[in-house]
Coordinates of C-alpha atoms and ligand atoms in Angstrom, one line a residue:
X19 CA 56.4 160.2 15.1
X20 CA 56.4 163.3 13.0
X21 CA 58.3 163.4 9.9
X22 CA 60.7 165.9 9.1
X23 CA 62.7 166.7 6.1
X24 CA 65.4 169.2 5.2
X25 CA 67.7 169.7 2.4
X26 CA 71.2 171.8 1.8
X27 CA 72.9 172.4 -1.4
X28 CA 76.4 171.3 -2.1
X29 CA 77.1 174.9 -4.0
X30 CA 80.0 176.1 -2.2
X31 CA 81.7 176.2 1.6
X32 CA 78.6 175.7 4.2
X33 CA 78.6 179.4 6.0
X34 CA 77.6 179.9 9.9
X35 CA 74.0 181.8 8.2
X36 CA 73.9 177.5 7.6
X37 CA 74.5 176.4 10.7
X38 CA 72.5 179.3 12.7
X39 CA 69.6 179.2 10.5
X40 CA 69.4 175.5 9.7
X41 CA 71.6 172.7 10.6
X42 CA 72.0 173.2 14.5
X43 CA 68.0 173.1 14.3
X44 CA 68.7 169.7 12.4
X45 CA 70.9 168.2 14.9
X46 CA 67.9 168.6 17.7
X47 CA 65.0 167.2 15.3
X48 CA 66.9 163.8 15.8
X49 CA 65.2 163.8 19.4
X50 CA 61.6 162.4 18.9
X51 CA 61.1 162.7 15.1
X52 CA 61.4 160.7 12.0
X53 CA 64.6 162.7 10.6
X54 CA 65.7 162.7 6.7
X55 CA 68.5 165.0 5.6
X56 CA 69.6 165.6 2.0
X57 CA 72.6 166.6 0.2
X58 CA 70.3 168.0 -2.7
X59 CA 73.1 167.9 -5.2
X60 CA 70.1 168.1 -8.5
X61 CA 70.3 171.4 -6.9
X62 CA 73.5 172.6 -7.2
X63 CA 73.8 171.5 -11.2
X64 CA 71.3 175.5 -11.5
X65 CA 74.3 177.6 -11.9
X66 CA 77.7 176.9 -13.5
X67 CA 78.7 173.3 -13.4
X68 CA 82.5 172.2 -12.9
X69 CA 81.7 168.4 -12.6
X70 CA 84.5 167.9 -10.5
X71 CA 83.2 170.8 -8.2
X72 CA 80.2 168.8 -7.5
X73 CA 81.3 165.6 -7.0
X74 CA 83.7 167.4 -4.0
X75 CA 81.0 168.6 -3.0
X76 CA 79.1 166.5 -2.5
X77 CA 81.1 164.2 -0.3
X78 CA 82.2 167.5 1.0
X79 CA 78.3 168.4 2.4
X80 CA 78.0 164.9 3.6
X81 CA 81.4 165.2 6.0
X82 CA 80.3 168.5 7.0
X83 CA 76.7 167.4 8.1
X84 CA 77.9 164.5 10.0
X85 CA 80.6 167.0 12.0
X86 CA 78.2 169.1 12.8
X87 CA 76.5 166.2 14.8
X88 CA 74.0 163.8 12.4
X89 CA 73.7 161.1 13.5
X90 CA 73.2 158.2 11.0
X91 CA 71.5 155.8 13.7
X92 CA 68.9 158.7 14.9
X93 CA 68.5 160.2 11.2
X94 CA 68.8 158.9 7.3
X95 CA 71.6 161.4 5.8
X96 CA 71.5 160.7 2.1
X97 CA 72.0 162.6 -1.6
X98 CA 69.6 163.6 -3.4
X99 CA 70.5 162.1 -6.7
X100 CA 70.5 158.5 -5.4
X101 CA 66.7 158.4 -4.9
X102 CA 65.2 158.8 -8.8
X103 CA 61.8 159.6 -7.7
X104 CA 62.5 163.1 -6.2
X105 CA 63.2 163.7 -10.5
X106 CA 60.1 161.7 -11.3
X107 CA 58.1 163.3 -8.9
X108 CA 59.6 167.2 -10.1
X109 CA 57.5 166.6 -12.8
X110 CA 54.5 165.6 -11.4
X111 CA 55.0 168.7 -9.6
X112 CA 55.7 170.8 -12.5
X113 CA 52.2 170.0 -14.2
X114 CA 50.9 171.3 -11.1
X115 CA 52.7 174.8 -10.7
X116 CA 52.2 177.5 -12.8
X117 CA 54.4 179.8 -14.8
X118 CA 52.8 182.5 -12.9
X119 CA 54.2 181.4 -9.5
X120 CA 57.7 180.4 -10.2
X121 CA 57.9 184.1 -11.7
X122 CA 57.3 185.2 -8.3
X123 CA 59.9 183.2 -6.6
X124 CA 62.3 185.7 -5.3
X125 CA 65.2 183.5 -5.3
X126 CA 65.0 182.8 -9.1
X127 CA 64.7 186.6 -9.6
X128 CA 68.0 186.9 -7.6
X129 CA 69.7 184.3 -9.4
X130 CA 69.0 185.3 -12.8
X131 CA 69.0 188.6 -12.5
X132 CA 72.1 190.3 -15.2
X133 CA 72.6 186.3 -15.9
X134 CA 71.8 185.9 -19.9
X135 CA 70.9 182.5 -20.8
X136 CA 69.3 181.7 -17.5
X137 CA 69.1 177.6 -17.1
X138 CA 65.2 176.1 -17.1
X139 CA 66.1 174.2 -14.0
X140 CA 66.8 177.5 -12.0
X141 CA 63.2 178.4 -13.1
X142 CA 61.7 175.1 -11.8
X143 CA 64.1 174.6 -9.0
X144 CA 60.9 175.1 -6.5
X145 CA 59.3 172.3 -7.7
X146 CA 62.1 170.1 -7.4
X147 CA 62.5 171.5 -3.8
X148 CA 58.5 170.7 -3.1
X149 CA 59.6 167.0 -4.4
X150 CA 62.4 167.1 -1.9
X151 CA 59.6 167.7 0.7
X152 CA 56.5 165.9 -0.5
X153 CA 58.2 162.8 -1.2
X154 CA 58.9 162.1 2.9
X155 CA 55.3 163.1 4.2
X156 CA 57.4 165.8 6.3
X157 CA 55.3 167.8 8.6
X158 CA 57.9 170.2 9.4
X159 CA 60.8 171.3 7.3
X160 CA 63.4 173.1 9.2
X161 CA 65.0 175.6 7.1
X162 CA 66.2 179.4 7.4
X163 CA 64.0 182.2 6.6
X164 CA 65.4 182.5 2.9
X165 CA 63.0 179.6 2.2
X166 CA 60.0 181.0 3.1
X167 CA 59.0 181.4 -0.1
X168 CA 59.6 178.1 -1.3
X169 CA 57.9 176.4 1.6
X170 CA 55.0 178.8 1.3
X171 CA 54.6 177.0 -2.8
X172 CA 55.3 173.9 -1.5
X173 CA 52.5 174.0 0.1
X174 CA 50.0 175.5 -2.4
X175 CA 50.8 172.9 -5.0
X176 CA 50.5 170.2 -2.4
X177 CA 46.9 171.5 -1.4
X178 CA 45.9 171.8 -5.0
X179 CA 47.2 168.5 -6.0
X180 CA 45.5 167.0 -3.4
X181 CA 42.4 169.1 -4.2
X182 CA 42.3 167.9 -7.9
X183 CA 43.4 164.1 -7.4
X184 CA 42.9 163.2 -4.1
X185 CA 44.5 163.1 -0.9
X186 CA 48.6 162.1 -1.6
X187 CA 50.7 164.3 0.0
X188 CA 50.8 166.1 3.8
X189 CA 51.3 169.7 3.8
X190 CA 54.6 170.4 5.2
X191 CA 55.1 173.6 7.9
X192 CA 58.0 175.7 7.7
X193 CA 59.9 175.4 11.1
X194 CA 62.1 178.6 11.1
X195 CA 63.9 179.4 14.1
X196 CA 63.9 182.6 15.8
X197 CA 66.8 183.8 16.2
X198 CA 69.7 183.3 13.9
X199 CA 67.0 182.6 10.8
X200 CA 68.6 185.5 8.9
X201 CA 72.5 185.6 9.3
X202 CA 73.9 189.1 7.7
X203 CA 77.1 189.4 6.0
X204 CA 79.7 191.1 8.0
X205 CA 80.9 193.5 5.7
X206 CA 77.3 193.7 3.7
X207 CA 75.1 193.9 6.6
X208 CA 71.9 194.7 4.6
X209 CA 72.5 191.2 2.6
X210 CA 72.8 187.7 3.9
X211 CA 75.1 185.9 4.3
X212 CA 75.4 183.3 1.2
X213 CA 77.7 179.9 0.4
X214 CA 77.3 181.2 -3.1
X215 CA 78.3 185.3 -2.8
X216 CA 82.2 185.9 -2.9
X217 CA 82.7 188.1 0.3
X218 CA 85.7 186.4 2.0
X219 CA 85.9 189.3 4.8
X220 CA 81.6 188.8 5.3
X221 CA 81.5 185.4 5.4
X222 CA 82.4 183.1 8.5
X223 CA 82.9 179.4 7.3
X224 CA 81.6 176.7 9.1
X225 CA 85.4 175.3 9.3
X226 CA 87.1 178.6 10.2
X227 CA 90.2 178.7 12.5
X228 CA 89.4 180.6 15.5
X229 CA 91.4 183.4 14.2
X230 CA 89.5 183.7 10.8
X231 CA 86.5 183.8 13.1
X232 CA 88.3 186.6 15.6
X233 CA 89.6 188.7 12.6
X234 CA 86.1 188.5 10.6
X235 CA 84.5 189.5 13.9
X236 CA 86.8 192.4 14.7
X237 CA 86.3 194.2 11.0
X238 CA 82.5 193.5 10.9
X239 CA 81.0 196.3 9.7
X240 CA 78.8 198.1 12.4
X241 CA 77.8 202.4 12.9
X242 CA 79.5 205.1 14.2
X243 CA 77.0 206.6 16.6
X244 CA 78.1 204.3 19.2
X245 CA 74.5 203.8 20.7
X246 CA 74.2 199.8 21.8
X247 CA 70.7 199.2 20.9
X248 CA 68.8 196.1 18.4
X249 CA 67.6 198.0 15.8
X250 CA 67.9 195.8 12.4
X251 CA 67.0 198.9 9.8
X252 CA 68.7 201.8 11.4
X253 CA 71.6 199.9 12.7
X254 CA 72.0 196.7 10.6
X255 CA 75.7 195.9 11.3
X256 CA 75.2 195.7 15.1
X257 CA 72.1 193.8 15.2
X258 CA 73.5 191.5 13.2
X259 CA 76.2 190.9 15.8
X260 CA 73.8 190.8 18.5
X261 CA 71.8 188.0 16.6
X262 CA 75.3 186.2 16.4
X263 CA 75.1 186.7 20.4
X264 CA 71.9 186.0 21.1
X265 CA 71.4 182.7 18.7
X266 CA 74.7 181.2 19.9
X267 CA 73.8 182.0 23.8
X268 CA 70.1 181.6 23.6
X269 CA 69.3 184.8 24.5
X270 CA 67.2 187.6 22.9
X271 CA 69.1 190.1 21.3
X272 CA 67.8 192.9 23.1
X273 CA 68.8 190.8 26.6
X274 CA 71.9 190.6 24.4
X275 CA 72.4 194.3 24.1
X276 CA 71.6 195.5 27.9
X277 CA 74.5 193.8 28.6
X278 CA 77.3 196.0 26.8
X279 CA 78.4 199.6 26.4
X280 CA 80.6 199.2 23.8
X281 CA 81.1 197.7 20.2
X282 CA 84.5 196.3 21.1
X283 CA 83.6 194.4 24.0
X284 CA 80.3 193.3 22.1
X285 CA 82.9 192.0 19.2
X286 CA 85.1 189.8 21.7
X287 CA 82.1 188.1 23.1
X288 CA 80.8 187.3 19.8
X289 CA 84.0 186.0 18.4
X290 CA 84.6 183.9 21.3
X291 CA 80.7 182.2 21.2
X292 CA 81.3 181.5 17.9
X293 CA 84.8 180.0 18.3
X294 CA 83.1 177.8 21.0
X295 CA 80.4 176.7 18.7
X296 CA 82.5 175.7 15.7
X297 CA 85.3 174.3 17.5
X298 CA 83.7 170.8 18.2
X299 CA 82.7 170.7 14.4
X300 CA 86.0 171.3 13.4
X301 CA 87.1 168.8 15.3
X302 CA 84.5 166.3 14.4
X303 CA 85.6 166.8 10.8
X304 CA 89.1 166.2 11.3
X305 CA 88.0 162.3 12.5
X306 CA 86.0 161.8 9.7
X307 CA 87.8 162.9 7.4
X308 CA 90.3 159.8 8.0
X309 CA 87.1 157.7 7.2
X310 CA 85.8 157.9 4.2
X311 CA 84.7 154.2 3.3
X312 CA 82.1 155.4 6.5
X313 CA 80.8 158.0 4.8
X314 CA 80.4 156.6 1.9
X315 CA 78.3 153.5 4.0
X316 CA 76.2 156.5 5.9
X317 CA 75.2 157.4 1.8
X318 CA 74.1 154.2 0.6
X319 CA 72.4 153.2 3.6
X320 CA 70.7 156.8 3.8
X321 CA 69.8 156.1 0.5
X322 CA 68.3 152.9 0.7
X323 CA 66.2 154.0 3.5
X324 CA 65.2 156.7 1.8
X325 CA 64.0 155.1 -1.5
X326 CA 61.8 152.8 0.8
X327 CA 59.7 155.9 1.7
X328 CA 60.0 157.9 -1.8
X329 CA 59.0 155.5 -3.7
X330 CA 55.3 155.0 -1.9
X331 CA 55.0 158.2 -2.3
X332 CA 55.5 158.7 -6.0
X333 CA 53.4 155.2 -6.7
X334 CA 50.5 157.0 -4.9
X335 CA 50.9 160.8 -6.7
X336 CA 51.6 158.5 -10.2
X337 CA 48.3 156.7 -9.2
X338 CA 46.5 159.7 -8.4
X339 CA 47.5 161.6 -11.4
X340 CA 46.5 158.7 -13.8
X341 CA 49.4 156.8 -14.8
X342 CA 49.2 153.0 -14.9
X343 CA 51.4 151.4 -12.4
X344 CA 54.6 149.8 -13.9
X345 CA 54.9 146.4 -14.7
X346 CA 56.8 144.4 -12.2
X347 CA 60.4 144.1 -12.9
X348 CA 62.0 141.5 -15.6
Ligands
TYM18 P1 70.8 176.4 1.0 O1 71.6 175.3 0.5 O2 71.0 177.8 0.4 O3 70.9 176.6 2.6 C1 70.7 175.6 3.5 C2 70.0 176.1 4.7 O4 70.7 177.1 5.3 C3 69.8 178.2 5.5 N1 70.6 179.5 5.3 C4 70.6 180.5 6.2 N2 70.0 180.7 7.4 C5 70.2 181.8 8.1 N3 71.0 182.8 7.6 C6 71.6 182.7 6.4 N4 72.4 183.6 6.0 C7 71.4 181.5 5.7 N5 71.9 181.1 4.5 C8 71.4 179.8 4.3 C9 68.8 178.1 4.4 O5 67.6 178.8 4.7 C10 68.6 176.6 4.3 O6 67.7 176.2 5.3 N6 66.6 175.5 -1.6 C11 67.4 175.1 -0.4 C12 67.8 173.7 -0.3 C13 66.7 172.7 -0.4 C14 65.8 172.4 0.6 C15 65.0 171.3 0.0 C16 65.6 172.8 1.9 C17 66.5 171.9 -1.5 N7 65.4 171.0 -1.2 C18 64.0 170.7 0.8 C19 64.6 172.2 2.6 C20 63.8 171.2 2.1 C21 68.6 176.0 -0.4 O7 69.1 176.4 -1.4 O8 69.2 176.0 0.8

């Protein structure tokens, strides 16, 4: 059965560009794969830390992932921190990377740009994400298309670490989704939308009311020519909605667009797919949300299945790289 392993960070309120681009596409690799999700909360300690933040969090990401349908009998959920070797295995990763292609990472440029004392850990970030991946074997790893990049380094320092020591880790394959891969901000139509970006009107949460979702809808930003046609760099607003559309209907967005004359009809179909689509999860959360000591059993079960298959993994790379195997235990 083929692995597959994906990751979110606990930085924020999890955003429908989430849910579109990534975690619906997690729900359906339960069915006939070998699924590991993680809260990669070593991730989210980049940027400004409010410990009590994380911790939230954290337990926050967890609640959200099972709403939106995990399923801890058909997947291992777990958090990041809880399994030491995807740190031990960062640095592994780290002597394998160069300077050269972190620079390159666009992300990292993003994130630091205007910042002044940018933190090491944003700068090596990737190669704690290619641990993420490496550790589990994954041959696919189901992410939006912000992470193209990183999957596209993953690989390279898997193939060259495998080139120089031997054979130790498979190399993973992006599995982005068509539609939905690259969910716009409402009001900012040319930038995505982000967990992290402050753009209350732009943003739809995953746990919206339906009327946060209508009124968001209603003022998304779209053109004034009033032509209904998918064109993402002349019209970026509309196509946008149309993506919303087509990824909640299954449709292509251009099927999408045949159907409507008009922006405001466009605008009440939208709002009501997505009010269909987050309703359940809403719902979901409510439940578990009376059930914590569950969640908290999901984690350390997730995480004990999860160190069963890291830790091969690191003894091989350690092995492979030349350090002596530990002594057994006292
Ligand atoms: P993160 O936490 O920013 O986002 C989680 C997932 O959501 C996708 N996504 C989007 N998809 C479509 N439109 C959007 N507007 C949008 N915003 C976010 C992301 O592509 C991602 O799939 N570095 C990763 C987390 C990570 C990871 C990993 C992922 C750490 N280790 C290992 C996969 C495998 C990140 O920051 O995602």
């Amino acid at each position: 059965m083929h692995r597959v392993l994906s990751g979110i960070a606990p930085s924020g309120n999890f955003t429908l560009g989430n849910f579109l681009g990534a975690l619906r596409h997690w729900v359906s690799f339960q069915d006939g794969h070998d699924a590991f999700y993680c809260v990669v909360d070593l991730h989210a300690l980049t940027s400004d830390i409010d410990p009590a933040a994380v911790r939230a969090n954290t337990l926050d990401a967890a609640l959200n992932l099972l709403a939106i349908g995990l399923d801890p009998e058909r997947c291992t959920l777990f958090v990041q921190s809880h399994v030491p070797e995807h740190t031990r295995l960062t640095w592994l990763l780290e002597c394998t990377a160069t300077m050269g292609e972190l620079r390159r990472m666009t992300q990292f440029k993003d994130k630091g740009q205007g910042q002044e004392a940018v933190r090491v850990g944003l700068f090596t970030y990737p190669c704690l994400m290619a641990a993420d991946i490496l550790l589990y074997d994954a041959s696919a790893v189901p992410v939006g298309d912000d992470q193209r990049q990183h999957l596209e380094l993953t690989r390279e320092v898997a193939v060259r670490f495998n080139n120089r020591y031997g054979e130790t880790f498979t190399v993973p394959e992006a599995a982005i989704a068509g539609t939905g891969a690259r969910v716009m901000d409402l009001q900012h139509p040319e930038r995505k939308m982000s967990k992290s970006v402050d753009s209350p009107l732009g943003t739809i949460g995953l746990l919206d009311s339906d009327e946060e979702i209508t009124r968001k809808v209603r003022k998304a930003v779209t053109d004034t020519d009033g032509e209904m046609r998918y064109d993402r760099a002349a019209k970026p607003g509309l196509a946008n909605l149309l993506d919303l559309l087509a990824a909640a209907t299954d449709r292509s967005p251009n099927e999408v667009a045949a159907g409507y004359e008009r922006y405001g009809d466009l605008k009440n179909d939208v709002a009501a797919a997505l009010c269909d689509l987050l309703r359940p999860v809403r719902e979901r959360r409510a439940r578990l949300e009376s059930d914590l000591p569950y969640v908290h059993a999901v984690l350390s079960r997730g995480a004990a299945q999860a160190h069963e298959v890291a830790s091969a993994t690191y003894a091989r790379a350690a092995d492979a790289i030349g350090l002596l195997p530990a002594p057994p235990a006292t």
